[in-house]
Amino acid sequence: DAKTTQPTSMDCAEGRAANLPCNHSTISGNEYVYWYRQIHSQGPQYIIHGLKNNETNEMASLIITEDRKSSTLILPHATLRDTAVYYCISSNFNKFYFGSGTKLNVKP
Amino acid sequence: GAVVSQHPSWVICKSGTSVKIECRSLDFQATTMFWYRQFPKQSLMLMATSNEGSKATYEQGVEKDKFLINHASLTLSTLTVTSAHPEDSSFYICSARGRSRTAGELFFGEGSRLTVL
């Protein structure tokens, strides 16, 4: 079962940073935080993952709180193509359960 | 990134027939594959986990005799929906991971949309 909670939806202006929060208060010590996104009728796309340190790649940054109970995915300059459902998952790499995700609407 | 391919992308079948969906890892050896289903406007639901050469492990509530999973090689897993009925109409998505646990990435296929008439 999914062990993360996310807001149902968020709006973001094109060109601005999108900050998507995720609560994973029951995360275990050996579980990573993963972020995927799904554009309509496609398979999920990997974005980023981390254990306890903040991570950054060409797509996004992941900020994990010191107690690891929550995290924030940051898309630094959102574009219209970033409109999608974003899923936050906590996993020890054995199974990946998806929660309901956040529908990010990037508006011009 | 690694590529996972599903076939067919979409299929329409008559009620009572069986449908097979293939999931292939194209450029890596997938030791574990996961099968999900997704209904409209809902999230992905994990159906089963399959490890190469062993029987699949099904999630609670998923009928193993209804959804047959075979993971015969390190690059191919198949999901067969047996005696399909309209309520089985859904978007089926596979994902795969390789031997390296440090990679951290789970690669997803494009999905297969099943419509049962």
PDB file of N, CA, C and O in Angstrom, chain A residues 8-52:
ATOM      1  N   THR A   8      -3.715  16.894  -4.010  1.00  0.00           N
ATOM      2  CA  THR A   8      -4.373  16.363  -5.200  1.00  0.00           C
ATOM      3  C   THR A   8      -3.931  17.092  -6.459  1.00  0.00           C
ATOM      4  O   THR A   8      -3.698  16.484  -7.492  1.00  0.00           O
ATOM      5  N   SER A   9      -3.827  18.405  -6.375  1.00  0.00           N
ATOM      6  CA  SER A   9      -3.463  19.176  -7.558  1.00  0.00           C
ATOM      7  C   SER A   9      -2.758  20.459  -7.168  1.00  0.00           C
ATOM      8  O   SER A   9      -2.879  20.935  -6.040  1.00  0.00           O
ATOM      9  N   MET A  10      -2.002  20.987  -8.144  1.00  0.00           N
ATOM     10  CA  MET A  10      -1.300  22.255  -7.952  1.00  0.00           C
ATOM     11  C   MET A  10      -1.226  22.978  -9.278  1.00  0.00           C
ATOM     12  O   MET A  10      -1.160  22.329 -10.335  1.00  0.00           O
ATOM     13  N   ASP A  11      -1.215  24.291  -9.215  1.00  0.00           N
ATOM     14  CA  ASP A  11      -1.027  25.101 -10.414  1.00  0.00           C
ATOM     15  C   ASP A  11       0.324  25.789 -10.338  1.00  0.00           C
ATOM     16  O   ASP A  11       0.816  26.111  -9.255  1.00  0.00           O
ATOM     17  N   CYS A  12       0.911  26.024 -11.496  1.00  0.00           N
ATOM     18  CA  CYS A  12       2.191  26.712 -11.560  1.00  0.00           C
ATOM     19  C   CYS A  12       2.234  27.518 -12.849  1.00  0.00           C
ATOM     20  O   CYS A  12       1.783  27.038 -13.898  1.00  0.00           O
ATOM     21  N   ALA A  13       2.783  28.713 -12.764  1.00  0.00           N
ATOM     22  CA  ALA A  13       2.922  29.537 -13.958  1.00  0.00           C
ATOM     23  C   ALA A  13       4.145  29.096 -14.749  1.00  0.00           C
ATOM     24  O   ALA A  13       5.195  28.749 -14.175  1.00  0.00           O
ATOM     25  N   GLU A  14       4.002  29.099 -16.053  1.00  0.00           N
ATOM     26  CA  GLU A  14       5.111  28.719 -16.922  1.00  0.00           C
ATOM     27  C   GLU A  14       6.336  29.581 -16.639  1.00  0.00           C
ATOM     28  O   GLU A  14       6.230  30.807 -16.495  1.00  0.00           O
ATOM     29  N   GLY A  15       7.496  28.930 -16.539  1.00  0.00           N
ATOM     30  CA  GLY A  15       8.734  29.633 -16.269  1.00  0.00           C
ATOM     31  C   GLY A  15       9.062  29.789 -14.797  1.00  0.00           C
ATOM     32  O   GLY A  15      10.195  30.097 -14.437  1.00  0.00           O
ATOM     33  N   ARG A  16       8.097  29.550 -13.948  1.00  0.00           N
ATOM     34  CA  ARG A  16       8.321  29.631 -12.505  1.00  0.00           C
ATOM     35  C   ARG A  16       8.711  28.250 -11.961  1.00  0.00           C
ATOM     36  O   ARG A  16       8.541  27.231 -12.625  1.00  0.00           O
ATOM     37  N   ALA A  17       9.208  28.264 -10.743  1.00  0.00           N
ATOM     38  CA  ALA A  17       9.552  26.999 -10.107  1.00  0.00           C
ATOM     39  C   ALA A  17       8.286  26.325  -9.587  1.00  0.00           C
ATOM     40  O   ALA A  17       7.412  26.972  -9.025  1.00  0.00           O
ATOM     41  N   ALA A  18       8.233  25.026  -9.776  1.00  0.00           N
ATOM     42  CA  ALA A  18       7.138  24.228  -9.221  1.00  0.00           C
ATOM     43  C   ALA A  18       7.683  23.432  -8.049  1.00  0.00           C
ATOM     44  O   ALA A  18       8.691  22.729  -8.196  1.00  0.00           O
ATOM     45  N   ASN A  19       7.038  23.576  -6.907  1.00  0.00           N
ATOM     46  CA  ASN A  19       7.472  22.881  -5.696  1.00  0.00           C
ATOM     47  C   ASN A  19       6.375  21.909  -5.275  1.00  0.00           C
ATOM     48  O   ASN A  19       5.305  22.321  -4.824  1.00  0.00           O
ATOM     49  N   LEU A  20       6.654  20.646  -5.394  1.00  0.00           N
ATOM     50  CA  LEU A  20       5.649  19.627  -5.090  1.00  0.00           C
ATOM     51  C   LEU A  20       6.011  18.914  -3.792  1.00  0.00           C
ATOM     52  O   LEU A  20       7.039  18.238  -3.717  1.00  0.00           O
ATOM     53  N   PRO A  21       5.148  19.034  -2.783  1.00  0.00           N
ATOM     54  CA  PRO A  21       5.451  18.411  -1.497  1.00  0.00           C
ATOM     55  C   PRO A  21       4.974  16.965  -1.415  1.00  0.00           C
ATOM     56  O   PRO A  21       4.051  16.555  -2.128  1.00  0.00           O
ATOM     57  N   CYS A  22       5.596  16.228  -0.518  1.00  0.00           N
ATOM     58  CA  CYS A  22       5.198  14.840  -0.271  1.00  0.00           C
ATOM     59  C   CYS A  22       5.460  14.518   1.201  1.00  0.00           C
ATOM     60  O   CYS A  22       6.516  14.854   1.741  1.00  0.00           O
ATOM     61  N   ASN A  23       4.491  13.871   1.798  1.00  0.00           N
ATOM     62  CA  ASN A  23       4.639  13.438   3.184  1.00  0.00           C
ATOM     63  C   ASN A  23       4.858  11.937   3.216  1.00  0.00           C
ATOM     64  O   ASN A  23       4.072  11.187   2.636  1.00  0.00           O
ATOM     65  N   HIS A  24       5.921  11.525   3.868  1.00  0.00           N
ATOM     66  CA  HIS A  24       6.205  10.086   4.033  1.00  0.00           C
ATOM     67  C   HIS A  24       6.680   9.855   5.452  1.00  0.00           C
ATOM     68  O   HIS A  24       7.808   9.402   5.683  1.00  0.00           O
ATOM     69  N   SER A  25       5.792  10.146   6.376  1.00  0.00           N
ATOM     70  CA  SER A  25       6.156  10.146   7.797  1.00  0.00           C
ATOM     71  C   SER A  25       6.502   8.769   8.344  1.00  0.00           C
ATOM     72  O   SER A  25       7.135   8.665   9.395  1.00  0.00           O
ATOM     73  N   THR A  26       6.078   7.707   7.649  1.00  0.00           N
ATOM     74  CA  THR A  26       6.361   6.342   8.154  1.00  0.00           C
ATOM     75  C   THR A  26       7.500   5.684   7.393  1.00  0.00           C
ATOM     76  O   THR A  26       7.667   4.460   7.470  1.00  0.00           O
ATOM     77  N   ILE A  27       8.277   6.457   6.713  1.00  0.00           N
ATOM     78  CA  ILE A  27       9.353   5.891   5.904  1.00  0.00           C
ATOM     79  C   ILE A  27      10.360   5.160   6.788  1.00  0.00           C
ATOM     80  O   ILE A  27      10.696   5.617   7.892  1.00  0.00           O
ATOM     81  N   SER A  28      10.840   4.013   6.300  1.00  0.00           N
ATOM     82  CA  SER A  28      11.821   3.230   7.047  1.00  0.00           C
ATOM     83  C   SER A  28      13.234   3.692   6.700  1.00  0.00           C
ATOM     84  O   SER A  28      13.452   4.347   5.683  1.00  0.00           O
ATOM     85  N   GLY A  29      14.172   3.284   7.539  1.00  0.00           N
ATOM     86  CA  GLY A  29      15.539   3.742   7.361  1.00  0.00           C
ATOM     87  C   GLY A  29      16.187   3.319   6.050  1.00  0.00           C
ATOM     88  O   GLY A  29      17.076   4.006   5.542  1.00  0.00           O
ATOM     89  N   ASN A  30      15.745   2.184   5.498  1.00  0.00           N
ATOM     90  CA  ASN A  30      16.349   1.692   4.264  1.00  0.00           C
ATOM     91  C   ASN A  30      15.530   2.017   3.023  1.00  0.00           C
ATOM     92  O   ASN A  30      15.792   1.506   1.943  1.00  0.00           O
ATOM     93  N   GLU A  31      14.517   2.853   3.190  1.00  0.00           N
ATOM     94  CA  GLU A  31      13.675   3.210   2.048  1.00  0.00           C
ATOM     95  C   GLU A  31      14.111   4.533   1.422  1.00  0.00           C
ATOM     96  O   GLU A  31      14.404   5.500   2.123  1.00  0.00           O
ATOM     97  N   TYR A  32      14.123   4.535   0.121  1.00  0.00           N
ATOM     98  CA  TYR A  32      14.425   5.721  -0.641  1.00  0.00           C
ATOM     99  C   TYR A  32      13.132   6.474  -0.956  1.00  0.00           C
ATOM    100  O   TYR A  32      12.039   5.912  -0.945  1.00  0.00           O
ATOM    101  N   VAL A  33      13.292   7.725  -1.332  1.00  0.00           N
ATOM    102  CA  VAL A  33      12.172   8.512  -1.843  1.00  0.00           C
ATOM    103  C   VAL A  33      12.352   8.635  -3.354  1.00  0.00           C
ATOM    104  O   VAL A  33      13.407   9.092  -3.825  1.00  0.00           O
ATOM    105  N   TYR A  34      11.363   8.186  -4.091  1.00  0.00           N
ATOM    106  CA  TYR A  34      11.404   8.246  -5.547  1.00  0.00           C
ATOM    107  C   TYR A  34      10.311   9.200  -6.047  1.00  0.00           C
ATOM    108  O   TYR A  34       9.242   9.296  -5.461  1.00  0.00           O
ATOM    109  N   TRP A  35      10.611   9.832  -7.157  1.00  0.00           N
ATOM    110  CA  TRP A  35       9.597  10.646  -7.831  1.00  0.00           C
ATOM    111  C   TRP A  35       9.499  10.204  -9.281  1.00  0.00           C
ATOM    112  O   TRP A  35      10.510  10.052  -9.980  1.00  0.00           O
ATOM    113  N   TYR A  36       8.255   9.982  -9.694  1.00  0.00           N
ATOM    114  CA  TYR A  36       7.949   9.663 -11.086  1.00  0.00           C
ATOM    115  C   TYR A  36       6.857  10.611 -11.537  1.00  0.00           C
ATOM    116  O   TYR A  36       6.127  11.188 -10.732  1.00  0.00           O
ATOM    117  N   ARG A  37       6.727  10.745 -12.831  1.00  0.00           N
ATOM    118  CA  ARG A  37       5.592  11.498 -13.343  1.00  0.00           C
ATOM    119  C   ARG A  37       4.968  10.730 -14.499  1.00  0.00           C
ATOM    120  O   ARG A  37       5.623   9.928 -15.164  1.00  0.00           O
ATOM    121  N   GLN A  38       3.688  10.999 -14.708  1.00  0.00           N
ATOM    122  CA  GLN A  38       2.958  10.316 -15.760  1.00  0.00           C
ATOM    123  C   GLN A  38       2.179  11.346 -16.568  1.00  0.00           C
ATOM    124  O   GLN A  38       1.318  12.045 -16.027  1.00  0.00           O
ATOM    125  N   ILE A  39       2.540  11.400 -17.816  1.00  0.00           N
ATOM    126  CA  ILE A  39       1.796  12.234 -18.745  1.00  0.00           C
ATOM    127  C   ILE A  39       0.685  11.358 -19.312  1.00  0.00           C
ATOM    128  O   ILE A  39       0.857  10.157 -19.496  1.00  0.00           O
ATOM    129  N   HIS A  40      -0.427  11.970 -19.599  1.00  0.00           N
ATOM    130  CA  HIS A  40      -1.645  11.246 -19.936  1.00  0.00           C
ATOM    131  C   HIS A  40      -1.419  10.064 -20.876  1.00  0.00           C
ATOM    132  O   HIS A  40      -0.802  10.204 -21.924  1.00  0.00           O
ATOM    133  N   SER A  41      -1.902   8.890 -20.431  1.00  0.00           N
ATOM    134  CA  SER A  41      -1.891   7.669 -21.257  1.00  0.00           C
ATOM    135  C   SER A  41      -0.494   7.191 -21.633  1.00  0.00           C
ATOM    136  O   SER A  41      -0.317   6.564 -22.676  1.00  0.00           O
ATOM    137  N   GLN A  42       0.478   7.516 -20.808  1.00  0.00           N
ATOM    138  CA  GLN A  42       1.827   6.999 -21.026  1.00  0.00           C
ATOM    139  C   GLN A  42       2.306   6.293 -19.769  1.00  0.00           C
ATOM    140  O   GLN A  42       1.704   6.429 -18.707  1.00  0.00           O
ATOM    141  N   GLY A  43       3.387   5.540 -19.885  1.00  0.00           N
ATOM    142  CA  GLY A  43       3.972   4.931 -18.701  1.00  0.00           C
ATOM    143  C   GLY A  43       4.683   5.978 -17.865  1.00  0.00           C
ATOM    144  O   GLY A  43       5.101   7.018 -18.383  1.00  0.00           O
ATOM    145  N   PRO A  44       4.811   5.747 -16.568  1.00  0.00           N
ATOM    146  CA  PRO A  44       5.505   6.710 -15.704  1.00  0.00           C
ATOM    147  C   PRO A  44       6.953   6.912 -16.118  1.00  0.00           C
ATOM    148  O   PRO A  44       7.614   5.999 -16.608  1.00  0.00           O
ATOM    149  N   GLN A  45       7.420   8.116 -15.893  1.00  0.00           N
ATOM    150  CA  GLN A  45       8.790   8.491 -16.225  1.00  0.00           C
ATOM    151  C   GLN A  45       9.553   8.784 -14.941  1.00  0.00           C
ATOM    152  O   GLN A  45       9.087   9.545 -14.086  1.00  0.00           O
ATOM    153  N   TYR A  46      10.718   8.197 -14.802  1.00  0.00           N
ATOM    154  CA  TYR A  46      11.558   8.434 -13.626  1.00  0.00           C
ATOM    155  C   TYR A  46      12.043   9.879 -13.617  1.00  0.00           C
ATOM    156  O   TYR A  46      12.430  10.433 -14.658  1.00  0.00           O
ATOM    157  N   ILE A  47      12.023  10.499 -12.435  1.00  0.00           N
ATOM    158  CA  ILE A  47      12.547  11.853 -12.318  1.00  0.00           C
ATOM    159  C   ILE A  47      13.812  11.864 -11.478  1.00  0.00           C
ATOM    160  O   ILE A  47      14.868  12.287 -11.931  1.00  0.00           O
ATOM    161  N   ILE A  48      13.691  11.404 -10.242  1.00  0.00           N
ATOM    162  CA  ILE A  48      14.811  11.524  -9.313  1.00  0.00           C
ATOM    163  C   ILE A  48      14.540  10.646  -8.101  1.00  0.00           C
ATOM    164  O   ILE A  48      13.394  10.257  -7.864  1.00  0.00           O
ATOM    165  N   HIS A  49      15.568  10.304  -7.363  1.00  0.00           N
ATOM    166  CA  HIS A  49      15.365   9.608  -6.103  1.00  0.00           C
ATOM    167  C   HIS A  49      16.475   9.979  -5.130  1.00  0.00           C
ATOM    168  O   HIS A  49      17.548  10.472  -5.540  1.00  0.00           O
ATOM    169  N   GLY A  50      16.232   9.750  -3.843  1.00  0.00           N
ATOM    170  CA  GLY A  50      17.228  10.066  -2.838  1.00  0.00           C
ATOM    171  C   GLY A  50      16.969   9.311  -1.549  1.00  0.00           C
ATOM    172  O   GLY A  50      15.860   8.829  -1.320  1.00  0.00           O
ATOM    173  N   LEU A  51      17.982   9.243  -0.699  1.00  0.00           N
ATOM    174  CA  LEU A  51      17.847   8.557   0.583  1.00  0.00           C
ATOM    175  C   LEU A  51      17.718   9.569   1.717  1.00  0.00           C
ATOM    176  O   LEU A  51      16.721   9.582   2.432  1.00  0.00           O
ATOM    177  N   LYS A  52      18.697  10.416   1.872  1.00  0.00           N
ATOM    178  CA  LYS A  52      18.614  11.440   2.910  1.00  0.00           C
ATOM    179  C   LYS A  52      19.247  12.763   2.505  1.00  0.00           C
ATOM    180  O   LYS A  52      18.897  13.808   3.043  1.00  0.00           O
TER     181      LYS A  52
END
